[in-house]
Coordinates of C-alpha atoms in Angstrom, one line a residue:
Chain N
M28 CA 35.6 -61.8 -37.9
A29 CA 35.5 -63.3 -34.5
A30 CA 36.9 -60.3 -32.7
V31 CA 34.2 -58.0 -34.1
D32 CA 31.5 -60.4 -33.1
D33 CA 33.0 -60.7 -29.7
L34 CA 32.6 -57.1 -29.0
R35 CA 29.2 -56.7 -30.5
F36 CA 27.0 -59.1 -28.7
E37 CA 27.0 -61.9 -26.2
E38 CA 28.0 -65.5 -26.7
F39 CA 25.0 -66.3 -28.8
G40 CA 26.1 -64.1 -31.6
D41 CA 29.6 -65.6 -31.2
A42 CA 28.4 -69.1 -31.6
A43 CA 26.3 -68.5 -34.6
A44 CA 29.0 -66.4 -36.3
S45 CA 31.7 -68.9 -35.6
L46 CA 29.5 -71.8 -36.7
A47 CA 28.7 -70.1 -39.9
A48 CA 32.3 -69.1 -40.5
N49 CA 34.0 -72.4 -39.6
S50 CA 31.8 -75.3 -40.6
D51 CA 29.2 -75.9 -43.1
T52 CA 26.8 -77.5 -40.7
T53 CA 23.3 -76.3 -40.6
T54 CA 22.9 -73.3 -38.4
I55 CA 19.9 -71.5 -37.3
S56 CA 19.6 -68.4 -39.4
I57 CA 19.2 -65.3 -37.4
E58 CA 18.5 -62.3 -39.5
D59 CA 19.1 -59.6 -37.0
P60 CA 21.9 -60.2 -34.5
G61 CA 20.4 -57.5 -32.3
D62 CA 17.2 -59.4 -31.9
T63 CA 16.7 -61.6 -28.9
P64 CA 17.8 -65.1 -29.7
K65 CA 14.9 -67.3 -30.5
H66 CA 16.6 -70.6 -29.9
Q67 CA 17.5 -69.8 -26.3
P68 CA 15.7 -72.2 -24.1
G69 CA 14.8 -69.8 -21.5
P70 CA 11.7 -69.9 -19.2
P71 CA 8.6 -68.6 -20.9
G72 CA 8.1 -66.2 -18.0
G73 CA 11.4 -64.5 -18.7
S74 CA 10.0 -63.1 -22.0
G75 CA 7.2 -61.6 -20.1
R76 CA 9.5 -58.8 -19.0
E77 CA 9.4 -57.1 -22.5
E78 CA 7.2 -54.2 -22.7
D79 CA 8.0 -53.3 -26.4
D80 CA 4.9 -53.3 -28.5
E81 CA 6.7 -53.9 -31.8
L82 CA 8.4 -57.0 -30.5
L83 CA 5.1 -58.2 -29.1
G84 CA 3.6 -58.4 -32.5
N85 CA 6.6 -60.3 -34.1
D86 CA 7.8 -62.5 -31.3
D87 CA 4.5 -63.4 -29.8
S88 CA 3.4 -65.7 -32.6
D89 CA 6.8 -67.3 -32.9
K90 CA 7.2 -68.0 -29.2
T91 CA 3.7 -69.2 -28.9
E92 CA 4.3 -71.8 -31.6
L93 CA 7.5 -72.9 -30.0
L94 CA 6.0 -73.1 -26.6
A95 CA 2.8 -74.7 -27.7
G96 CA 4.8 -77.4 -29.3
Q97 CA 6.7 -78.1 -26.1
K98 CA 3.8 -78.0 -23.6
K99 CA 0.8 -80.2 -23.0
S100 CA 2.3 -83.4 -24.4
S101 CA 1.0 -85.6 -21.6
P102 CA -2.4 -87.2 -21.8
F103 CA -5.0 -85.7 -19.6
W104 CA -5.2 -88.6 -17.2
T105 CA -1.6 -88.1 -16.0
F106 CA -0.6 -85.8 -13.2
E107 CA 2.0 -84.1 -15.4
Y108 CA -0.8 -82.7 -17.6
Y109 CA -2.2 -80.8 -14.7
Q110 CA 1.2 -79.6 -13.6
T111 CA 1.5 -77.6 -16.8
F112 CA -1.3 -75.4 -15.5
F113 CA 0.8 -74.5 -12.4
D114 CA 4.0 -73.7 -14.2
V115 CA 4.3 -70.2 -12.8
D116 CA 6.9 -68.6 -10.5
T117 CA 6.2 -66.2 -7.7
Y118 CA 7.2 -63.1 -9.7
Q119 CA 5.0 -64.1 -12.6
V120 CA 1.9 -64.3 -10.3
F121 CA 2.8 -60.9 -8.8
D122 CA 3.2 -59.4 -12.3
R123 CA -0.2 -60.7 -13.4
I124 CA -1.8 -59.3 -10.2
K125 CA -0.2 -56.0 -10.8
G126 CA -1.4 -56.0 -14.4
S127 CA -5.0 -56.6 -13.3
L128 CA -4.8 -53.7 -10.8
L129 CA -3.3 -51.2 -13.2
P130 CA -5.0 -51.5 -16.6
V131 CA -3.1 -49.5 -19.2
P132 CA -5.3 -48.6 -22.2
G133 CA -4.0 -50.3 -25.3
K134 CA -2.2 -53.1 -23.5
N135 CA -4.0 -56.4 -23.5
F136 CA -3.8 -58.4 -20.3
V137 CA -3.6 -61.7 -22.0
R138 CA -1.0 -60.8 -24.5
L139 CA 1.1 -58.9 -22.0
Y140 CA 1.1 -61.2 -19.1
V141 CA -0.5 -64.6 -19.8
R142 CA 1.1 -65.2 -23.2
S143 CA 0.2 -68.8 -23.7
N144 CA 1.1 -69.8 -20.2
P145 CA -2.3 -69.6 -18.5
D146 CA -2.2 -70.8 -15.0
L147 CA -4.9 -72.1 -12.7
Y148 CA -3.0 -71.1 -9.5
G149 CA -4.1 -67.4 -9.6
P150 CA -7.8 -67.9 -10.3
F151 CA -8.2 -70.7 -7.8
W152 CA -6.5 -69.0 -4.8
I153 CA -7.8 -65.6 -5.6
C154 CA -11.3 -67.0 -5.6
A155 CA -10.7 -68.8 -2.3
T156 CA -9.3 -65.7 -0.7
L157 CA -12.2 -63.7 -2.0
V158 CA -14.7 -66.1 -0.6
F159 CA -13.3 -65.9 2.9
A160 CA -12.7 -62.1 2.6
I161 CA -16.4 -61.5 1.8
A162 CA -17.7 -63.9 4.5
I163 CA -15.4 -62.6 7.2
S164 CA -15.8 -58.9 6.4
G165 CA -19.5 -59.3 6.2
N166 CA -19.6 -60.9 9.6
L167 CA -17.3 -58.3 11.1
S168 CA -19.2 -55.4 9.5
N169 CA -22.5 -56.7 10.9
F170 CA -21.0 -57.1 14.3
L171 CA -19.7 -53.5 14.3
I172 CA -22.9 -52.1 13.0
H173 CA -25.0 -53.8 15.7
L174 CA -22.5 -53.2 18.4
G175 CA -24.2 -52.0 21.6
E176 CA -27.7 -53.2 20.7
K177 CA -29.1 -55.2 23.6
T178 CA -31.2 -57.4 21.4
Y179 CA -28.4 -58.5 19.0
H180 CA -26.7 -61.8 19.7
Y181 CA -23.6 -62.4 17.7
V182 CA -23.5 -65.5 15.6
P183 CA -20.6 -66.4 13.3
E184 CA -23.0 -67.1 10.4
F185 CA -21.0 -69.9 8.9
R186 CA -23.6 -70.8 6.3
K187 CA -22.6 -67.7 4.4
V188 CA -19.2 -69.1 3.6
S189 CA -20.7 -71.9 1.6
I190 CA -23.0 -69.5 -0.2
A191 CA -20.1 -67.1 -1.0
A192 CA -18.0 -70.0 -2.2
T193 CA -20.8 -71.2 -4.6
V194 CA -21.4 -67.8 -6.0
V195 CA -17.7 -66.8 -6.5
Y196 CA -16.6 -70.1 -8.0
A197 CA -19.7 -70.4 -10.2
Y198 CA -19.0 -66.9 -11.5
A199 CA -15.3 -67.6 -12.1
W200 CA -15.9 -70.8 -14.1
L201 CA -19.4 -70.7 -15.7
V202 CA -19.2 -67.1 -17.1
P203 CA -15.9 -67.8 -18.8
L204 CA -17.4 -71.0 -20.2
A205 CA -20.3 -69.2 -21.6
L206 CA -18.1 -66.4 -23.0
W207 CA -15.8 -68.9 -24.6
G208 CA -18.7 -70.7 -26.2
F209 CA -20.1 -67.5 -27.5
L210 CA -16.7 -66.4 -28.9
M211 CA -16.2 -69.7 -30.6
W212 CA -19.6 -69.5 -32.2
R213 CA -18.9 -66.0 -33.4
N214 CA -15.5 -67.1 -34.6
S215 CA -17.2 -69.6 -36.9
K216 CA -19.2 -66.9 -38.5
V217 CA -16.8 -64.0 -38.6
M218 CA -13.0 -64.5 -39.0
N219 CA -11.4 -63.0 -35.9
I220 CA -7.8 -62.4 -35.6
V221 CA -7.6 -62.9 -31.9
S222 CA -9.1 -65.9 -30.2
Y223 CA -8.6 -67.0 -26.7
S224 CA -8.5 -70.4 -25.3
F225 CA -10.8 -71.4 -22.4
L226 CA -8.0 -71.4 -19.9
E227 CA -6.9 -67.9 -20.9
I228 CA -10.4 -66.6 -20.3
V229 CA -10.5 -68.3 -16.9
C230 CA -7.2 -66.7 -16.1
V231 CA -8.3 -63.2 -17.0
Y232 CA -11.5 -63.5 -15.0
G233 CA -9.6 -65.0 -12.0
Y234 CA -7.0 -62.2 -11.9
S235 CA -9.6 -59.5 -12.5
L236 CA -11.4 -60.6 -9.3
F237 CA -8.3 -59.6 -7.3
I238 CA -9.4 -56.0 -6.8
Y239 CA -12.4 -57.2 -4.9
I240 CA -10.4 -58.6 -2.0
P241 CA -9.3 -55.2 -0.6
T242 CA -12.7 -53.8 -1.6
A243 CA -14.4 -56.5 0.5
I244 CA -12.2 -55.6 3.4
L245 CA -12.8 -51.9 3.1
W246 CA -16.6 -52.6 2.9
I247 CA -16.4 -53.1 6.7
I248 CA -16.6 -49.3 7.0
P249 CA -20.3 -48.7 7.7
Q250 CA -20.8 -45.7 5.4
K251 CA -23.1 -46.1 2.4
A252 CA -21.3 -43.5 0.4
V253 CA -17.9 -45.1 1.0
R254 CA -19.2 -48.5 0.0
W255 CA -20.7 -47.3 -3.2
I256 CA -17.5 -45.4 -4.1
L257 CA -15.6 -48.6 -3.6
V258 CA -18.0 -50.4 -5.8
M259 CA -17.4 -47.9 -8.6
I260 CA -13.7 -48.0 -8.3
A261 CA -13.5 -51.8 -8.3
L262 CA -15.9 -52.1 -11.2
G263 CA -13.9 -49.5 -13.1
V264 CA -10.6 -51.2 -12.7
S265 CA -11.6 -54.8 -13.3
G266 CA -14.3 -53.9 -15.8
S267 CA -11.7 -52.1 -17.9
V268 CA -9.3 -55.0 -17.7
L269 CA -12.0 -57.3 -19.0
A270 CA -13.2 -54.9 -21.7
M271 CA -9.7 -54.2 -23.0
T272 CA -9.0 -57.9 -23.1
F273 CA -12.1 -58.9 -25.0
W274 CA -12.5 -55.9 -27.3
P275 CA -9.9 -57.2 -29.8
A276 CA -11.8 -60.5 -29.9
V277 CA -15.1 -59.0 -31.0
R278 CA -14.2 -55.8 -32.8
E279 CA -14.2 -57.5 -36.2
D280 CA -17.8 -58.5 -35.6
N281 CA -21.0 -56.7 -36.1
R282 CA -20.9 -53.5 -34.2
R283 CA -24.0 -54.0 -32.2
I284 CA -23.0 -57.6 -31.2
A285 CA -19.5 -56.4 -30.2
L286 CA -20.9 -53.6 -28.0
A287 CA -23.6 -55.9 -26.5
T288 CA -20.9 -58.5 -25.6
I289 CA -18.7 -55.9 -23.8
V290 CA -21.7 -54.4 -22.0
T291 CA -22.9 -57.8 -20.9
I292 CA -19.4 -58.7 -19.5
V293 CA -19.3 -55.5 -17.5
L294 CA -22.9 -55.8 -16.3
L295 CA -22.3 -59.3 -15.0
H296 CA -19.3 -58.1 -13.1
M297 CA -21.3 -55.3 -11.6
L298 CA -24.1 -57.8 -10.6
L299 CA -21.6 -59.9 -8.8
S300 CA -20.2 -57.0 -6.7
V301 CA -23.6 -55.4 -5.9
G302 CA -25.1 -58.7 -5.1
C303 CA -22.3 -59.5 -2.7
L304 CA -22.6 -56.1 -1.1
A305 CA -26.3 -56.4 -0.6
Y306 CA -26.4 -60.0 0.7
F307 CA -23.4 -60.2 3.0
F308 CA -23.3 -56.7 4.4
D309 CA -26.2 -55.2 6.3
A310 CA -27.2 -51.7 5.6
P311 CA -25.6 -49.3 8.0
E312 CA -28.2 -47.5 10.2
M313 CA -26.6 -44.1 10.0
D314 CA -28.4 -43.3 6.8
H315 CA -28.2 -39.8 5.3
L316 CA -31.5 -39.9 3.5
P317 CA -34.2 -38.3 5.7
T318 CA -37.3 -40.4 5.4
P319 CA -40.3 -40.1 7.8
T320 CA -40.1 -43.7 8.9
A321 CA -36.3 -43.4 9.4
A322 CA -36.5 -40.4 11.7
P323 CA -37.3 -42.3 14.9
N324 CA -34.7 -44.9 13.9
Q325 CA -32.1 -42.2 13.5
T326 CA -32.9 -40.7 16.9
V327 CA -32.8 -44.1 18.6
A328 CA -29.6 -45.0 16.8
A329 CA -28.0 -41.6 17.7
A330 CA -29.1 -42.1 21.3
K331 CA -27.5 -45.6 21.4
L332 CA -24.3 -44.5 19.9
S333 CA -23.8 -41.5 22.0
Chain A
M22 CA 29.0 -130.7 -2.4
A23 CA 32.5 -132.1 -2.8
E24 CA 31.8 -132.7 -6.5
A25 CA 30.9 -129.1 -7.2
A26 CA 33.9 -128.6 -9.4
E27 CA 34.6 -132.0 -10.8
S28 CA 36.9 -131.1 -13.6
P29 CA 40.4 -131.1 -12.4
G30 CA 42.4 -128.0 -13.2
D31 CA 43.8 -128.7 -16.6
P32 CA 47.3 -127.4 -16.7
G33 CA 47.2 -127.1 -20.5
T34 CA 44.3 -124.7 -20.7
A35 CA 44.6 -121.4 -18.9
S36 CA 42.3 -122.3 -16.1
P37 CA 40.1 -119.3 -15.2
R38 CA 39.2 -120.9 -12.0
P39 CA 42.2 -121.1 -9.7
L40 CA 39.8 -120.9 -6.8
F41 CA 38.3 -124.3 -7.3
A42 CA 41.6 -126.0 -8.0
G43 CA 41.9 -127.6 -4.6
L44 CA 38.3 -128.1 -3.9
S45 CA 38.2 -131.7 -4.6
D46 CA 40.7 -132.2 -1.8
I47 CA 38.5 -130.7 0.8
S48 CA 36.1 -132.8 2.7
I49 CA 33.3 -131.0 4.4
S50 CA 32.5 -132.2 7.8
Q51 CA 29.0 -132.3 9.1
D52 CA 29.4 -129.9 11.9
I53 CA 30.1 -126.6 10.1
P54 CA 26.9 -124.8 10.3
V55 CA 25.6 -123.7 7.0
E56 CA 22.2 -122.6 8.0
G57 CA 21.1 -119.6 9.8
E58 CA 18.9 -116.5 9.7
I59 CA 19.0 -113.9 7.0
T60 CA 18.2 -110.6 8.4
I61 CA 18.7 -107.3 6.6
P62 CA 20.6 -105.1 9.0
M63 CA 19.2 -101.8 7.7
R64 CA 15.7 -102.5 8.4
S65 CA 16.1 -102.4 12.1
R66 CA 13.1 -100.1 12.3
I67 CA 10.8 -102.9 11.4
R68 CA 10.4 -105.7 13.8
E69 CA 12.4 -108.7 12.9
F70 CA 10.0 -111.4 13.8
D71 CA 6.4 -110.7 12.9
S72 CA 5.1 -112.9 15.7
S73 CA 6.5 -110.5 18.4
T74 CA 4.1 -107.7 17.7
L75 CA 1.2 -110.1 17.3
N76 CA 1.9 -111.6 20.7
E77 CA 2.5 -108.4 22.6
S78 CA 0.0 -107.0 24.9
V79 CA -2.5 -104.4 23.7
Q80 CA -1.1 -101.9 26.1
N81 CA 2.3 -102.2 24.4
T82 CA 0.8 -101.5 21.0
I83 CA -1.2 -98.5 22.1
M84 CA 1.7 -97.1 24.1
R85 CA 4.1 -97.4 21.2
D86 CA 1.7 -95.5 18.9
L87 CA 0.9 -92.9 21.6
K88 CA 4.6 -92.3 22.2
A89 CA 5.2 -91.7 18.5
V90 CA 2.3 -89.3 18.4
G91 CA 3.6 -87.5 21.5
K92 CA 7.1 -87.3 20.1
K93 CA 5.7 -85.5 17.0
F94 CA 3.7 -83.1 19.3
M95 CA 7.0 -82.1 20.9
H96 CA 8.5 -81.5 17.5
V97 CA 5.6 -79.2 16.6
L98 CA 5.8 -77.3 19.9
Y99 CA 9.5 -76.7 19.5
P100 CA 10.0 -76.5 15.7
R101 CA 13.4 -77.2 14.5
K102 CA 14.5 -78.3 11.1
S103 CA 14.2 -82.0 11.6
N104 CA 12.9 -84.8 9.5
T105 CA 11.0 -86.7 12.1
L106 CA 7.6 -85.5 11.0
L107 CA 8.3 -86.3 7.4
R108 CA 10.0 -89.6 7.9
D109 CA 7.7 -91.4 10.2
W110 CA 4.4 -89.8 9.2
D111 CA 1.2 -91.0 10.7
L112 CA -2.3 -89.6 10.6
W113 CA -3.4 -90.5 14.2
G114 CA -2.3 -87.1 15.5
P115 CA -4.1 -85.1 12.9
L116 CA -7.3 -87.1 13.5
I117 CA -7.1 -86.7 17.3
L118 CA -6.5 -82.9 16.9
C119 CA -9.2 -82.4 14.3
V120 CA -11.9 -84.3 16.3
T121 CA -10.9 -82.4 19.5
L122 CA -11.1 -79.1 17.7
A123 CA -14.4 -79.9 16.1
L124 CA -15.9 -81.1 19.4
M125 CA -14.8 -78.0 21.2
L126 CA -16.3 -75.8 18.6
Q127 CA -19.7 -77.1 19.3
R128 CA -22.1 -75.4 21.6
G129 CA -23.6 -77.1 24.5
S130 CA -27.2 -76.6 23.9
V131 CA -29.3 -77.2 20.9
D132 CA -30.2 -73.6 20.0
S133 CA -32.7 -72.3 17.6
E134 CA -31.9 -71.5 14.0
K135 CA -29.9 -68.5 15.0
D136 CA -27.1 -70.8 16.0
G137 CA -24.7 -69.9 13.2
G138 CA -21.6 -71.6 14.3
P139 CA -19.8 -74.3 12.3
Q140 CA -21.2 -77.8 12.7
F141 CA -18.9 -80.7 13.4
A142 CA -19.0 -81.9 9.8
E143 CA -18.1 -78.4 8.5
V144 CA -15.0 -78.2 10.7
F145 CA -14.0 -81.7 9.8
V146 CA -14.4 -81.0 6.1
I147 CA -12.6 -77.7 6.2
V148 CA -9.6 -79.2 8.0
W149 CA -9.3 -82.3 5.9
F150 CA -10.2 -80.9 2.5
G151 CA -8.2 -77.8 3.2
A152 CA -5.2 -80.0 3.9
V153 CA -5.7 -82.1 0.8
T154 CA -6.1 -79.0 -1.4
I155 CA -2.9 -77.5 0.0
T156 CA -1.0 -80.8 -0.6
L157 CA -2.3 -81.0 -4.2
N158 CA -1.3 -77.4 -4.7
S159 CA 2.2 -77.9 -3.5
K160 CA 2.6 -81.1 -5.6
L161 CA 1.3 -79.4 -8.7
L162 CA 3.7 -76.6 -8.2
G163 CA 6.5 -79.1 -8.3
G164 CA 7.3 -79.8 -4.7
N165 CA 8.9 -83.2 -3.9
I166 CA 7.0 -84.1 -0.8
S167 CA 4.7 -87.1 -0.6
F168 CA 1.0 -86.8 -0.2
F169 CA 0.7 -88.2 3.2
Q170 CA 3.8 -86.6 4.6
S171 CA 2.3 -83.2 3.8
L172 CA -1.1 -84.1 5.3
C173 CA 0.8 -85.3 8.4
V174 CA 2.7 -82.0 8.8
L175 CA -0.4 -79.8 8.2
G176 CA -2.5 -81.9 10.6
Y177 CA 0.1 -81.8 13.4
C178 CA 0.6 -78.1 13.1
I179 CA -3.0 -77.6 14.2
L180 CA -1.8 -78.4 17.7
P181 CA -1.1 -74.8 18.7
L182 CA -4.5 -73.7 17.5
T183 CA -6.2 -76.5 19.5
V184 CA -4.3 -75.3 22.6
A185 CA -5.6 -71.8 21.8
M186 CA -9.2 -73.2 21.6
L187 CA -8.8 -74.7 25.1
V188 CA -7.5 -71.5 26.5
C189 CA -10.4 -69.5 24.8
R190 CA -12.9 -71.9 26.3
L191 CA -11.4 -71.4 29.7
V192 CA -11.3 -67.6 29.3
L193 CA -14.9 -67.6 28.2
L194 CA -16.0 -69.0 31.6
A195 CA -15.1 -65.6 33.0
E196 CA -17.4 -62.6 32.4
P197 CA -17.7 -61.3 28.9
G198 CA -16.3 -58.0 28.0
P199 CA -13.6 -56.2 25.9
I200 CA -10.8 -57.5 28.1
N201 CA -12.0 -61.0 27.6
F202 CA -12.0 -60.4 23.9
M203 CA -8.5 -58.9 23.9
V204 CA -7.0 -61.8 25.8
R205 CA -8.6 -64.3 23.4
L206 CA -7.4 -62.2 20.4
F207 CA -3.9 -62.2 21.7
V208 CA -3.8 -65.9 22.4
V209 CA -5.2 -66.8 19.0
I210 CA -2.8 -64.5 17.2
V211 CA 0.2 -66.0 19.0
M212 CA -0.9 -69.5 18.3
F213 CA -1.6 -68.7 14.7
A214 CA 1.9 -67.4 14.2
W215 CA 3.3 -70.5 15.9
S216 CA 1.4 -72.8 13.6
I217 CA 2.6 -70.9 10.5
I218 CA 6.2 -71.0 11.7
A219 CA 6.1 -74.7 12.6
S220 CA 4.6 -75.8 9.3
T221 CA 6.8 -73.6 7.2
A222 CA 9.9 -75.0 9.0
F223 CA 8.8 -78.5 7.8
L224 CA 7.4 -77.7 4.4
A225 CA 9.5 -75.0 3.0
D226 CA 12.4 -77.1 2.0
S227 CA 10.5 -79.3 -0.2
Q228 CA 9.4 -76.6 -2.6
P229 CA 11.3 -75.3 -5.6
P230 CA 13.1 -72.0 -4.5
N231 CA 11.3 -69.6 -6.8
R232 CA 7.8 -70.8 -5.8
K233 CA 8.1 -70.9 -2.0
A234 CA 5.7 -68.0 -1.5
L235 CA 3.2 -69.6 -3.8
A236 CA 3.2 -72.8 -1.8
V237 CA 3.2 -71.1 1.7
Y238 CA 0.3 -68.7 1.1
P239 CA -2.4 -71.4 1.1
V240 CA -1.1 -72.6 4.4
F241 CA -1.4 -69.1 5.8
L242 CA -5.0 -68.9 4.5
F243 CA -5.8 -72.3 6.0
Y244 CA -4.7 -71.5 9.5
F245 CA -6.2 -68.0 9.2
V246 CA -9.7 -69.6 8.6
I247 CA -9.3 -72.0 11.5
S248 CA -8.1 -69.1 13.8
W249 CA -11.2 -67.1 12.7
M250 CA -13.5 -70.0 13.7
I251 CA -11.8 -70.2 17.1
L252 CA -11.9 -66.5 17.7
T253 CA -15.6 -66.1 16.8
F254 CA -16.7 -69.0 19.0
T255 CA -19.3 -67.8 21.5
P256 CA -21.0 -70.3 23.9

């Protein structure tokens, strides 16, 4: 009995089999020895490596119950309570960022990557980086566009950093709050299978903003067509992450309300990116649209740049 | 004192006190000194008698603190893995550096509204609240460094960037042009790298090993923002 079990599986199968065979003490019943052992106290991030969809459905609820019982036991006025929101390793953060950049249809970002371990590290620092990326890129782009003009005096425009910070952080915290409230309200009317906690929604929104950091840096290129293509790409990627995350939460609902919710989410996302582009980045002067008032500007600009 | 152990050693009972057996025979004379100072030898860092630092001259006090600050400056300029910054932390150095940097980032004249540079308060807030945020972040991630130690290290590692600000201001006295900008860019980049290396040398050991990158990235962002403010300074 022991020899066969030795060869078949690792030490966990061994212990369970020998326990069951030797003593009559209570053992944890494992139906399928090929299944991953549930009583192994591994880090919750380790289970994030699984990509199997069947196991996702079975193990997810079990693990979430186990983990939900272990976490968040400190009262909210202690420091340890807030440490549970930063319980992520480096590779976990990278995995979540990768998941937000490469949305796979059918895979839910929250179920695949967050999995009842929402963190506040990603949302906070991605928003901070985005604020400075937008402000610095806007400044640099304006400098490059107006380079060579005699009447232009370069100013660092430091006010825009505080405006960018207000906009980005308000978006990353108030929109999830509103969405969470809305989903809770609909949950009370229609029984939904999937419901997200507030922190998971903040997590999804925070990580979905990551695509805008390279987009903001690439917006330095003073071509209107390039900028609008970048807007479309970024909106496509992050909008699809958000849409695929929230579609399971609303699809049980009335068809029109579900569609309206998803459309609103994507629309707000687009508003953020277009607003940032319009406010922080001046329009490039080399415009390809021939208008009568723009003709003398074009010739003057061409003369300056030549 | 002679009657401390009055009961004579009873030979019948197994006396557990053979030490006191002959005590009654000893007479204590008056000239064995039984008084003296109790000083804890390990606390030699702290002054033994409080009155000595109260009575010393002001110059001594100031020079002692200035020497401590100067010693930490040397540790930042030549970063090795040492514990001096962490053990004897103080916030004088960061305050001096922050005020110097914020003052040098001011323009001389009161311009019109087109003056878009950072105000003194903005620089001050960015430096101190940035350092507090990074410290909180590293503590929340599970680092075992105390709050003020981390503030001390982050503040002292602004020293290379302050030196860069001085150099930039001097370079800007020359004529403006692309060469001017290239020199300033080079100096700022070198000093930025120096700051990062210095602060990582002190802070990296206190983080759990699988979260080092998570704790170091905000430091990178912090010094990058300060470098950007220095680079875009125009008089």
